[in-house]
Tab-separated table of C-alpha atoms and ligand atoms in Angstrom:
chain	number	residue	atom	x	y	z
A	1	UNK	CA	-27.649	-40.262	30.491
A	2	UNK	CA	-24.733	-39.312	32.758
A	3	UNK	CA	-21.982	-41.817	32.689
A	4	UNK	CA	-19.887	-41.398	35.893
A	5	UNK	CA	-16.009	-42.904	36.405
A	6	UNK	CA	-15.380	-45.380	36.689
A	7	UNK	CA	-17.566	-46.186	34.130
A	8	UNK	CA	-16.663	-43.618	31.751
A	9	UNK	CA	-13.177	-45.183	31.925
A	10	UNK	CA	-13.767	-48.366	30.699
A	11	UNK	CA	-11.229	-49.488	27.928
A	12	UNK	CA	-14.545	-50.590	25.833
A	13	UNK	CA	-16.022	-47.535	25.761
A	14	UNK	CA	-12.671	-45.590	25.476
A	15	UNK	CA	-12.005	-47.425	22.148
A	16	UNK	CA	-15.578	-46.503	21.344
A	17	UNK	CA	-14.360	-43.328	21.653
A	18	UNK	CA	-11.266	-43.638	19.823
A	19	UNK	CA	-9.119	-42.933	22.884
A	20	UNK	CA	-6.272	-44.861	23.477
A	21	UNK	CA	-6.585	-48.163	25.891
A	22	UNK	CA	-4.366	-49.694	28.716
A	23	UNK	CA	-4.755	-52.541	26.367
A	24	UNK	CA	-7.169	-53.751	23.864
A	25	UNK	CA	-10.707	-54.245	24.950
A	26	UNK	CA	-12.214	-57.537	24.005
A	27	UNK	CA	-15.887	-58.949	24.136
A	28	UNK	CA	-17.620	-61.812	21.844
A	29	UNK	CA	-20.827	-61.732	20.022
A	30	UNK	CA	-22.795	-64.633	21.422
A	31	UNK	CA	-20.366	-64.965	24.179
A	32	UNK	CA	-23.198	-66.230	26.365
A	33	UNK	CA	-25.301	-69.002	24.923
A	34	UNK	CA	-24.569	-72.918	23.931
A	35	UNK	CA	-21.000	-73.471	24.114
A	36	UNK	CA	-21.275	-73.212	27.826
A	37	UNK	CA	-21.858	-75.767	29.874
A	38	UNK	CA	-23.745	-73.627	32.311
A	39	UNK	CA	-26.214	-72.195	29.744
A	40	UNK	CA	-26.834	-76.052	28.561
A	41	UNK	CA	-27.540	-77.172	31.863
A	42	UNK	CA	-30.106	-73.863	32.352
A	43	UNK	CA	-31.716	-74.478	28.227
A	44	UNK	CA	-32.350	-78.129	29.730
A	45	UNK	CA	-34.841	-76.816	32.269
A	46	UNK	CA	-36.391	-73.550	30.522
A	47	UNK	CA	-36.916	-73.078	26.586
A	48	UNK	CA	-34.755	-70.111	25.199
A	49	UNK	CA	-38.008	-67.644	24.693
A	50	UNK	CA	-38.600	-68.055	28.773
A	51	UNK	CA	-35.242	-67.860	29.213
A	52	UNK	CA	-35.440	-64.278	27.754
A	53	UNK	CA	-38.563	-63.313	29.175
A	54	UNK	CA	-37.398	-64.126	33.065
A	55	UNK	CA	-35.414	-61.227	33.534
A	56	UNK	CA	-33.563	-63.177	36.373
A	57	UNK	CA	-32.309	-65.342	34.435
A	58	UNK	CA	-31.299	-63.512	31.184
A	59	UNK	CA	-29.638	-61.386	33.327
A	60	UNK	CA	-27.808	-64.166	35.433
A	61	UNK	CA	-26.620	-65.375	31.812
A	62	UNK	CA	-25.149	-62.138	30.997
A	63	UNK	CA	-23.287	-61.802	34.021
A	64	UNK	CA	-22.112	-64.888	33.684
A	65	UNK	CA	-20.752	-65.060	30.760
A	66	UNK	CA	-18.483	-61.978	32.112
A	67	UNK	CA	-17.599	-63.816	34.886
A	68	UNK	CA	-15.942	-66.755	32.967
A	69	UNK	CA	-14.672	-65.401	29.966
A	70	UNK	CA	-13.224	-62.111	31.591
A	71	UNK	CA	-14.229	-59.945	28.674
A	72	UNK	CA	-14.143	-55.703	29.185
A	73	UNK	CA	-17.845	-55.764	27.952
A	74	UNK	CA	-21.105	-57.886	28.730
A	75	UNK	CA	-24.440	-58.107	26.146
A	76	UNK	CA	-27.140	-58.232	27.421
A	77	UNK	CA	-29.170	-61.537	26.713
A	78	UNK	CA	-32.253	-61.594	24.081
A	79	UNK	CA	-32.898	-62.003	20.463
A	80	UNK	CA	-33.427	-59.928	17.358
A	81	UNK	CA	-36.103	-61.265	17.179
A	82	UNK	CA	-38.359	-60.784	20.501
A	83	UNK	CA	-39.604	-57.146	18.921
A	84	UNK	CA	-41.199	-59.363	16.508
A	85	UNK	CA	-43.801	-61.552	18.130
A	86	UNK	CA	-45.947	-58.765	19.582
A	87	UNK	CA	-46.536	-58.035	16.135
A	88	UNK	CA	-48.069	-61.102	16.306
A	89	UNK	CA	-46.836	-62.795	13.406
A	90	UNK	CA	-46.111	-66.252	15.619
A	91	UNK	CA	-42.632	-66.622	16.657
A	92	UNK	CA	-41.544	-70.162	17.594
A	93	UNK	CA	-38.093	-70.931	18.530
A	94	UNK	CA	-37.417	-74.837	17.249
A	95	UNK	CA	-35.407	-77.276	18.034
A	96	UNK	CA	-32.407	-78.116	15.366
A	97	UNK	CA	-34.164	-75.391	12.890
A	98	UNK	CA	-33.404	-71.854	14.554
A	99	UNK	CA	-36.574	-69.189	14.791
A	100	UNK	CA	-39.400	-69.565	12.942
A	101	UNK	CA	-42.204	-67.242	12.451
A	102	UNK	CA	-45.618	-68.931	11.769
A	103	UNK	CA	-47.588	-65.951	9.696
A	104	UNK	CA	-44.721	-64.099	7.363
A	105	UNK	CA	-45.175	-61.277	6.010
A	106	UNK	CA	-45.832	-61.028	2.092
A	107	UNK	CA	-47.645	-58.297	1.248
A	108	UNK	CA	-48.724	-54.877	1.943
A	109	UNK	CA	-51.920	-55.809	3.663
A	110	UNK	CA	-49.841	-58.037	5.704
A	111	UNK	CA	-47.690	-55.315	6.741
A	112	UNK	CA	-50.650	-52.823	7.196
A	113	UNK	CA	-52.242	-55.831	9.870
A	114	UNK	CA	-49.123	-55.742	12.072
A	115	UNK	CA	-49.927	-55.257	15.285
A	116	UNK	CA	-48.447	-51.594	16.602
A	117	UNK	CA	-47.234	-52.026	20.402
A	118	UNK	CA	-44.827	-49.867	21.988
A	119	UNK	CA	-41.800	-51.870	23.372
A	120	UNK	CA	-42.341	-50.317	26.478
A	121	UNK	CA	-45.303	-52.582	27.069
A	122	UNK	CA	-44.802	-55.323	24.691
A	123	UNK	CA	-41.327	-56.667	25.878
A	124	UNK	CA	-40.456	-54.817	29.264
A	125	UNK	CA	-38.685	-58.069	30.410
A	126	UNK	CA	-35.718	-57.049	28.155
A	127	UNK	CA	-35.668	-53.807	30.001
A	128	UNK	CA	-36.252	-55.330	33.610
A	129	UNK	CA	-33.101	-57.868	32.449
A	130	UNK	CA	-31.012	-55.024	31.443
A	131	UNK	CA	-32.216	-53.364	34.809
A	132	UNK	CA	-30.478	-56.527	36.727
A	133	UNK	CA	-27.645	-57.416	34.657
A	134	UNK	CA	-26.601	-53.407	35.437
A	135	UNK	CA	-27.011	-53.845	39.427
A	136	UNK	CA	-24.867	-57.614	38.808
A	137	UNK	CA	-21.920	-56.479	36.822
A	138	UNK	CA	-18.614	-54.924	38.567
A	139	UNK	CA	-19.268	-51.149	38.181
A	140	UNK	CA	-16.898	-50.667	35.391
A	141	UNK	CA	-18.226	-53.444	33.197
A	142	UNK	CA	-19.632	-51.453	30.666
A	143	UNK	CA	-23.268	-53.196	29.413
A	144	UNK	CA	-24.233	-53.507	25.578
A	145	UNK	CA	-27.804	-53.608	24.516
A	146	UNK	CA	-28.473	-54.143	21.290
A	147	UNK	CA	-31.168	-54.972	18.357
A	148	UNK	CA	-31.103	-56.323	14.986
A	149	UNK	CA	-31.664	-53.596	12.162
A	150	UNK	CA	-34.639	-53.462	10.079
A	151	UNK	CA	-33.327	-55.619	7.156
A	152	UNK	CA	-32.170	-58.200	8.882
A	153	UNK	CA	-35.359	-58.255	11.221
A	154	UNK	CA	-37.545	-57.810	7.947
A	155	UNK	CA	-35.797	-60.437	6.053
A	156	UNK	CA	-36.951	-63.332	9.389
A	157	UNK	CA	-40.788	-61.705	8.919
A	158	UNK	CA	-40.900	-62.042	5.179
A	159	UNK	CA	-39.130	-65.485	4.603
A	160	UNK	CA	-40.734	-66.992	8.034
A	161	UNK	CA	-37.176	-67.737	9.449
A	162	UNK	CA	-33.326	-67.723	8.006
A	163	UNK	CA	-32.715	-68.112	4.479
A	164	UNK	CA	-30.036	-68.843	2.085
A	165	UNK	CA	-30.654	-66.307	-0.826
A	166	UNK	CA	-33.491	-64.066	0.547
A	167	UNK	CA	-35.497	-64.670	-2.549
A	168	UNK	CA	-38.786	-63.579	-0.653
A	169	UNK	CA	-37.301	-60.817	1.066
A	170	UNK	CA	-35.968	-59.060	-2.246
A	171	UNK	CA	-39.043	-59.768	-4.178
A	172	UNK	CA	-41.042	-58.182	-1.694
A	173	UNK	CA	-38.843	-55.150	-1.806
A	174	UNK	CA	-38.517	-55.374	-5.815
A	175	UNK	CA	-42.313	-55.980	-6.199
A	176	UNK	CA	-43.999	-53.508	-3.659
A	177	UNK	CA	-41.755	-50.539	-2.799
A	178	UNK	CA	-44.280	-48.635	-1.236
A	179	UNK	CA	-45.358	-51.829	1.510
A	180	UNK	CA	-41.072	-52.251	1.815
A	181	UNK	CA	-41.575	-48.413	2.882
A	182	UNK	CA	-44.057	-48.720	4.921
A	183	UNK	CA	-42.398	-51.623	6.640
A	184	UNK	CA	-39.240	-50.333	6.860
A	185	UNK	CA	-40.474	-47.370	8.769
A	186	UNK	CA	-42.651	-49.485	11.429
A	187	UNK	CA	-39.206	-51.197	12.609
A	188	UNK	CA	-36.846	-48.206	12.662
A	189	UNK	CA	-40.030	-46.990	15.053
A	190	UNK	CA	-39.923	-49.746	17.190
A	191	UNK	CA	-36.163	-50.122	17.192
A	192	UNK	CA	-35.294	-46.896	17.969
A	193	UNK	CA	-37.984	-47.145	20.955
A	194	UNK	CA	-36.727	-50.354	22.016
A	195	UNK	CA	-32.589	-49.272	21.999
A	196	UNK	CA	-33.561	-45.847	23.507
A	197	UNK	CA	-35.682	-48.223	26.445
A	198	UNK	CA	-32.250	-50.052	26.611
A	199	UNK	CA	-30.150	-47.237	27.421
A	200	UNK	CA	-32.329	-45.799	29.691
A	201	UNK	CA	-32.759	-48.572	31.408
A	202	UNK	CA	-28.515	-48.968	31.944
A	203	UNK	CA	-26.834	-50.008	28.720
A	204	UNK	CA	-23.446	-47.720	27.866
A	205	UNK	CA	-23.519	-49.053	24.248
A	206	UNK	CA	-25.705	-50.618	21.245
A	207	UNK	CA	-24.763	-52.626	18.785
A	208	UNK	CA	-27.187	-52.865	15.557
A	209	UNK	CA	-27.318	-56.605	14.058
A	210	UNK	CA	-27.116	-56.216	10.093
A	211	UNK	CA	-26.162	-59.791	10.007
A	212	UNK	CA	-27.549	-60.206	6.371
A	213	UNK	CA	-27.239	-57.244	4.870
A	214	UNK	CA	-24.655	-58.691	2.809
A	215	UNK	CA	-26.733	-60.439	0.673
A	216	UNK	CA	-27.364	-57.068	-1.052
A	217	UNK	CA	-25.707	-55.157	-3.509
A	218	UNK	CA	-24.370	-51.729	-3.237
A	219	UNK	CA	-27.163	-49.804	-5.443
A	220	UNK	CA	-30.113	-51.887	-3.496
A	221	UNK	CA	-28.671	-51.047	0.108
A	222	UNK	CA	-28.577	-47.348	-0.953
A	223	UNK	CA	-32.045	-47.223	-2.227
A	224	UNK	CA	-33.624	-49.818	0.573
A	225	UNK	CA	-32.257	-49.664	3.239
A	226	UNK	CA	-29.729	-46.667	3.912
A	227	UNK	CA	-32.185	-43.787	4.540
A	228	UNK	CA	-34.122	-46.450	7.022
A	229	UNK	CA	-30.388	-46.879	8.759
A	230	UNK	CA	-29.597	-42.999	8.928
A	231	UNK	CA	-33.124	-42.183	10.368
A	232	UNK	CA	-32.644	-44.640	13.006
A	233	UNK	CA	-29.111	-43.586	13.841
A	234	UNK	CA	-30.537	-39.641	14.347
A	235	UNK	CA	-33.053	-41.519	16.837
A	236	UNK	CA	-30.663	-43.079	18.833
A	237	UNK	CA	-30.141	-41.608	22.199
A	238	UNK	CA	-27.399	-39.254	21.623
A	239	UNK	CA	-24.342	-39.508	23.475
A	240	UNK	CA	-24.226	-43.501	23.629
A	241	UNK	CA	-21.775	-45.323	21.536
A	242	UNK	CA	-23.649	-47.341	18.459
A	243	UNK	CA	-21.851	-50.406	16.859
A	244	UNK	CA	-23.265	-51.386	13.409
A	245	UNK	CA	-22.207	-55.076	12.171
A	246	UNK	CA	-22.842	-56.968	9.666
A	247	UNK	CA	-21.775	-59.935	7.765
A	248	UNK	CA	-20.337	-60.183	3.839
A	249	UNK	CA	-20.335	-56.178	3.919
A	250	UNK	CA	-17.092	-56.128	1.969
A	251	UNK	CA	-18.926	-54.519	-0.894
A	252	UNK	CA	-20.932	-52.262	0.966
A	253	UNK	CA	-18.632	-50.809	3.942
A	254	UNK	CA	-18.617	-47.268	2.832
A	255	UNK	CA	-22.331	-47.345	2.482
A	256	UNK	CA	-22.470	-48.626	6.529
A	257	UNK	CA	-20.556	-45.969	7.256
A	258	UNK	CA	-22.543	-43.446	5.660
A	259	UNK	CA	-25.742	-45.086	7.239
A	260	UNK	CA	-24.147	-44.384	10.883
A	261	UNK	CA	-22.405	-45.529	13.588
A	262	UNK	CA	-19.649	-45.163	15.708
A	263	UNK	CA	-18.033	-48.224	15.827
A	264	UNK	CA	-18.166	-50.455	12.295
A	265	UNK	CA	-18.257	-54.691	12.614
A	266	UNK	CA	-16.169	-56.029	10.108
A	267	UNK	CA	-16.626	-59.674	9.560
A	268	UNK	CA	-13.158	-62.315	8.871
A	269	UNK	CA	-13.408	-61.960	5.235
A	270	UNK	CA	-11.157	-58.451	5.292
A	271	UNK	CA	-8.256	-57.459	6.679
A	272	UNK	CA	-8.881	-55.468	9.383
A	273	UNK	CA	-6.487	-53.061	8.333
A	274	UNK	CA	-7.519	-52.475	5.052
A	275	UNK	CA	-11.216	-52.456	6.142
A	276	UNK	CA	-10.392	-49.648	9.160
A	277	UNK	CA	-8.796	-47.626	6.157
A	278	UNK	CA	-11.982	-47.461	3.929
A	279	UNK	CA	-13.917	-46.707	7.024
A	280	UNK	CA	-11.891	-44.198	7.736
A	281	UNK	CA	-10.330	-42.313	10.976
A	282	UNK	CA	-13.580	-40.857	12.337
A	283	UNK	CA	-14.865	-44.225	13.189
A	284	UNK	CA	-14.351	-47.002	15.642
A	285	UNK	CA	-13.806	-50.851	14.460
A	286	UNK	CA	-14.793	-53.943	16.278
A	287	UNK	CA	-13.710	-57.326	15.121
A	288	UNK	CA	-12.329	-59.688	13.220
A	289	UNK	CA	-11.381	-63.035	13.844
A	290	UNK	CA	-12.929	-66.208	12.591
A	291	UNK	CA	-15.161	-67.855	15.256
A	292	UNK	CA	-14.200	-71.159	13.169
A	293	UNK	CA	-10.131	-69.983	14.483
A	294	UNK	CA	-11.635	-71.223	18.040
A	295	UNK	CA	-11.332	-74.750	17.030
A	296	UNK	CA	-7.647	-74.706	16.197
A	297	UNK	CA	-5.286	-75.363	18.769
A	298	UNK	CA	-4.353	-72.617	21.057
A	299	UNK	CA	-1.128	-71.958	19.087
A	300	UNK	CA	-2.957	-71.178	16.084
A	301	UNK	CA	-5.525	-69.290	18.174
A	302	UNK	CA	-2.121	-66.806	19.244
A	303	UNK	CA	-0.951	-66.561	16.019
A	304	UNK	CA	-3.980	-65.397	14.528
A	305	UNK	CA	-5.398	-62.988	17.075
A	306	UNK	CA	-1.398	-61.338	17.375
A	307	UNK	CA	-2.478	-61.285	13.559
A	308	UNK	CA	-5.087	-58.927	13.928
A	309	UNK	CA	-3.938	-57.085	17.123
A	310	UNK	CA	-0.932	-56.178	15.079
A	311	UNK	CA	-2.725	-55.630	11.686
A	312	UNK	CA	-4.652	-52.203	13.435
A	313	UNK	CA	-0.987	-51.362	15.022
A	314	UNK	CA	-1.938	-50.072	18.201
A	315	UNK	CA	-4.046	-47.562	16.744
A	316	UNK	CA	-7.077	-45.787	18.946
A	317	UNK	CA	-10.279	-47.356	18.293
A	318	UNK	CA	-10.369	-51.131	18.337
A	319	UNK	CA	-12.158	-54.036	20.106
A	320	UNK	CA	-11.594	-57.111	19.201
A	321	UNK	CA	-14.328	-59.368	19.190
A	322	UNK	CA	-14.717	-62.397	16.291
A	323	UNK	CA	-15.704	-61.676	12.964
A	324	UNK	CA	-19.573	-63.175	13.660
A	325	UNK	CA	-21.324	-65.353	16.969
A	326	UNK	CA	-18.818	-67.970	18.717
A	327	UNK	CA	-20.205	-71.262	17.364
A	328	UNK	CA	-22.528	-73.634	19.653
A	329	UNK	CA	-19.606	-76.693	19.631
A	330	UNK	CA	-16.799	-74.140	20.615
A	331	UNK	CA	-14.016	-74.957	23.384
A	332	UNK	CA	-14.513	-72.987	26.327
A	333	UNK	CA	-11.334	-73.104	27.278
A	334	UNK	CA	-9.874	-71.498	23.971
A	335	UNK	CA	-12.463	-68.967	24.323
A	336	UNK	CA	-10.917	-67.958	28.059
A	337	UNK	CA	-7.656	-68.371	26.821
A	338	UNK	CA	-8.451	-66.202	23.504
A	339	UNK	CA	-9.665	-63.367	25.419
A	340	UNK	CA	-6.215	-63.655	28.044
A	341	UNK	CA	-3.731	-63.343	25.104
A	342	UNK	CA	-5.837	-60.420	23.811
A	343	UNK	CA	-4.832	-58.589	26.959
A	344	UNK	CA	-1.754	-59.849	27.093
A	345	UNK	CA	-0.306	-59.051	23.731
A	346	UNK	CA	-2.625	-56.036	23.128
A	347	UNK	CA	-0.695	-54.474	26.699
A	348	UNK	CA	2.779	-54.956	25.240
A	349	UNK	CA	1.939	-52.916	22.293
A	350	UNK	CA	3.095	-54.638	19.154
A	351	UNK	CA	4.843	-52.968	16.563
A	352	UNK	CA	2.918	-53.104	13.065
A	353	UNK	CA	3.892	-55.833	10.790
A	354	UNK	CA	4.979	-52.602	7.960
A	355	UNK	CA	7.656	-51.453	10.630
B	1	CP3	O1	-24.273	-62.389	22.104
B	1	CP3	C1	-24.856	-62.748	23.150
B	1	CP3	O2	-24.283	-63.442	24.017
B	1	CP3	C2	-26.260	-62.232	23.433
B	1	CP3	C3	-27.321	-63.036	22.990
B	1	CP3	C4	-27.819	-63.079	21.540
B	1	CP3	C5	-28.680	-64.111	21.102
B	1	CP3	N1	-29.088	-63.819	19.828
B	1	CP3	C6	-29.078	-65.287	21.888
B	1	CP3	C7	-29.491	-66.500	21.176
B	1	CP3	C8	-27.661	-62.191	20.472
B	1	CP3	C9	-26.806	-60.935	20.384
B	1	CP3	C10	-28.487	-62.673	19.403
B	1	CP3	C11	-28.644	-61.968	18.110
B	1	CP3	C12	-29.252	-62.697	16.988
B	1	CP3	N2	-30.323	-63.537	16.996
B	1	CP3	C13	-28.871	-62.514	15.655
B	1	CP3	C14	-27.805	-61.587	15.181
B	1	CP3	C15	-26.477	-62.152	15.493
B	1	CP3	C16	-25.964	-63.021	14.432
B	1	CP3	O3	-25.711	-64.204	14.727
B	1	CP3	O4	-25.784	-62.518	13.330
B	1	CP3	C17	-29.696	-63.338	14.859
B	1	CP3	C18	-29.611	-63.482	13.355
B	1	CP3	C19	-30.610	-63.963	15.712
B	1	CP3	C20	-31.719	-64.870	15.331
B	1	CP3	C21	-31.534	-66.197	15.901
B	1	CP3	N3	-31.699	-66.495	17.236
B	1	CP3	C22	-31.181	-67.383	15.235
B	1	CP3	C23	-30.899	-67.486	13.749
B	1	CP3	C24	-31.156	-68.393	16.185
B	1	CP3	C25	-30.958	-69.855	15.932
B	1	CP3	C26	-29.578	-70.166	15.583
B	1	CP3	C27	-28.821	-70.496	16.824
B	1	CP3	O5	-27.698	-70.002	16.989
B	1	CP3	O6	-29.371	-71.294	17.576
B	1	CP3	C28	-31.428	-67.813	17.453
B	1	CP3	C29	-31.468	-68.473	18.771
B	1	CP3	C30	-30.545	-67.935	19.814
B	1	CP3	N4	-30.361	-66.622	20.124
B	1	CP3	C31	-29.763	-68.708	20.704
B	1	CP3	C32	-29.106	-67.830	21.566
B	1	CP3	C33	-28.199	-68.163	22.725
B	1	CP3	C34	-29.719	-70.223	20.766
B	1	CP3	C35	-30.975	-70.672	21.414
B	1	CP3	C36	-30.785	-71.893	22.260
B	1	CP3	O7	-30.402	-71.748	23.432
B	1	CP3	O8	-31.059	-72.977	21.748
C-alpha cells in the first residue's frame, strides 16, 4: 500500500517508525465506547453487535471519538470478537456480563466443526466501516485496525466468555495439543485475512489484542502460542506498522518481542523505561499509564503522565496511550485534558529524571 504525505508524516506513525516527533503522539485503547455521552445516547437506540455491523455508524463512532478527544490516531470500531460468530459458535453480547459465546469450544471435534468462512464474506461490514471512517478522518489522521490474537480470541471460544484463571482454556491446551494446534492455526488464518482486509481497505497500522496472554507462563507461551504469533506476524501485510499488547506480560516481554511486532504494549505494572530497555532499541513502545489515573484529579493526572513522558526521555519511538481500555465510568473531561498535556509537555521536551 502506498502511503502518501501527509500521511506518511503523521507523528503516530513516525514513532512507529522510531523517528523522532514534533511531540509525542497520543491515542487511547477504547477511546470510543461508554464513557461518552454520545456513544450512550447511540447504545440506547442500537445494541453494540448492530452498532458494529452498520458501517455508518461504527465509523461515525470512530471519527468521533477523534474529534473530541484530539488524539494523533483513531481505531477503528469493532470487537475481537466479531471473527468469531461466523464460526458459528453463538456470540451474544449481554447486558452487565460482557460477550458470551453460547456453544464453546472443548474439544477437538468441536474445533474440527468450526465453520471455515473467509472474512472477506463473513464480516465485510468491518471493512466497509474502515472504508468510511478513512474518507471521515482529516487526511493525516492516521487509522488503526486491529484484531485480537489467537490466545486471547481462543481463550473467549473455549471458556464461553471472560474468565478469571483460564482453567478451560489451559486444560484444553494441556490435554489435547494436537486440537490446540489445529485451532491455533484456523485463527492465525483468519486473522491474518481479516488484518490484511483491514489494511487494504485504509488502515496505516494494526494493533494485535493479547489482552490475556498474561495469564501464562514463560515456557507455555513459547511452546503454545509463540510460533502461532511469528507465523501471523510473516502474514501481515508488509510495510504496515503492527502493535502487539498485552496485559500482565511482565514475565513474558522478551518472548512478545521475539513473537513480532513493531511497536510493544506495555501495560501500568512496569516502568516504561525499564520495560523499553528489555525490549530493546529495534522496537517501538506504546503505553503506559493507568486508565484507573483518569479518576484522580487533573493534578495527579499531570504528574503522572509528565511521569511517563519523562521516564522514555524524549527518546524516538513512543506513543503514549494507557496501560489497558479507558474504563466505562471515566471523566471525559480528564480524558481531553490528558491527551492536551501530552502534547503540551511531550513538545517542550523534558529532560530525563537521571539528568
Ligand atoms: O478502542 C476502541 O475505541 C475500539 C473499540 C474496541 C471495542 N472492543 C469496542 C467494545 C476494541 C479495540 C475492543 C477490543 C476488545 N474487545 C478486547 C481487547 C481489548 C481489551 O480490553 O483488552 C476484548 C478483550 C474485547 C472483548 C469484549 N468486548 C469484552 C470483554 C466486552 C465487554 C466488556 C466491556 O467493556 O463492556 C466487549 C464489549 C465492547 N467492545 C464494548 C465496546 C465499546 C462495550 C459494549 C457496549 O457498548 O456495551
Amino acid at each position: 500500500m502506498v502511503v502518501c504525505p501527509p500521511m506518511n508524516d503523521a507523528t503516530f506513525l513516525q514513532a512507529c517508525r522510531r523517528e523522532p516527533t514534533a511531540y509525542t503522539p497520543v491515542w487511547l485503547m477504547r477511546q470510543a465506547g461508554r464513557y461518552m455521552p454520545e456513544y450512550r445516547a447511540l447504545r440506547e437506540r442500537v445494541p453494540f453487535l448492530t452498532l458494529c455491523k452498520t458501517p455508518e455508524l461504527a465509523a461515525q463512532v470512530t471519527v468521533q471519538a477523534v474529534e473530541r478527544l484530539g488524539v494523533d490516531a483513531a481505531i477503528i470500531f469493532a470487537d475481537i470478537l466479531l471473527i468469531v460468530e461466523p464460526m458459528g459458535v453463538g456470540l451474544e453480547f449481554s447486558k452487565g456480563d460482557g460477550p458470551v459465546i453460547h456453544r464453546p469450544v472443548r474439544s477437538g471435534a468441536d474445533v474440527d466443526g468450526l465453520r471455515d468462512v473467509a472474512p472477506a464474506e463473513s464480516v465485510g461490514f468491518v471493512f466497509e466501516s474502515v472504508k468510511l471512517a478513512r474518507t471521515g478522518l482529516p487526511e493525516h489522521i492516521p487509522l488503526i485496525g486491529f484484531s485480537g490474537a489467537p490466545f486471547t480470541v481462543a481463550s473467549y471460544l473455549i471458556e464461553g466468555g471472560s474468565s478469571r484463571n483460564y482453567v478451560e482454556t489451559k486444560r484444553f491446551m494441556y490435554s489435547d495439543p494436537g486440537a490446540w494446534r489445529a485451532l491455533m492455526e484456523r485463527l492465525v488464518r483468519v486473522i491474518t485475512a481479516y488484518l490484511n482486509e483491514q489494511i487494504a481497505a485504509g488502515a496505516q497500522a494494526v494493533q494485535l489484542f493479547d489482552s490475556w496472554v498474561g495469564c501464562l507462563s514463560p515456557a507455555d507461551y513459547r511452546a503454545f502460542i509463540l510460533p502461532h504469533m511469528q507465523t501471523l506476524m510473516r502474514g501481515i501485510t508488509p510495510g504496515t506498522p503492527v502493535i502487539h499488547f498485552g496485559v500482565e506480560t511482565g514475565g513474558l516481554l522478551e518472548l512478545l518481542v521475539e513473537a513480532g511486532g513493531d511497536v510493544i504494549g506495555v501495560d501500568w505494572r512496569l516502568d516504561l523505561d525499564l520495560a523499553w530497555q528489555r525490549i530493546g532499541s529495534q522496537h517501538a513502545v506504546q503505553g503506559n499509564l493507568d486508565p484507573v489515573t483518569l479518576f484522580a484529579p487533573q493534578a495527579e493526572i499531570r504528574r503522572q503522565a509528565e511521569r511517563v513522558l519523562r521516564s522514555v526521555a524524549g527518546r524516538p519511538g513512543h506513543i503514549f496511550n494507557l496501560g489497558h481500555g479507558i474504563l466505562p465510568q471515566t471523566p471525559v473531561d480528564n480524558v481531553i485534558a490528558l491527551v492536551d498535556m501530552v502534547h503540551e509537555m511531550s513538545a517542550k521536551k523534558l529532560p530525563s529524571v537521571a539528568s
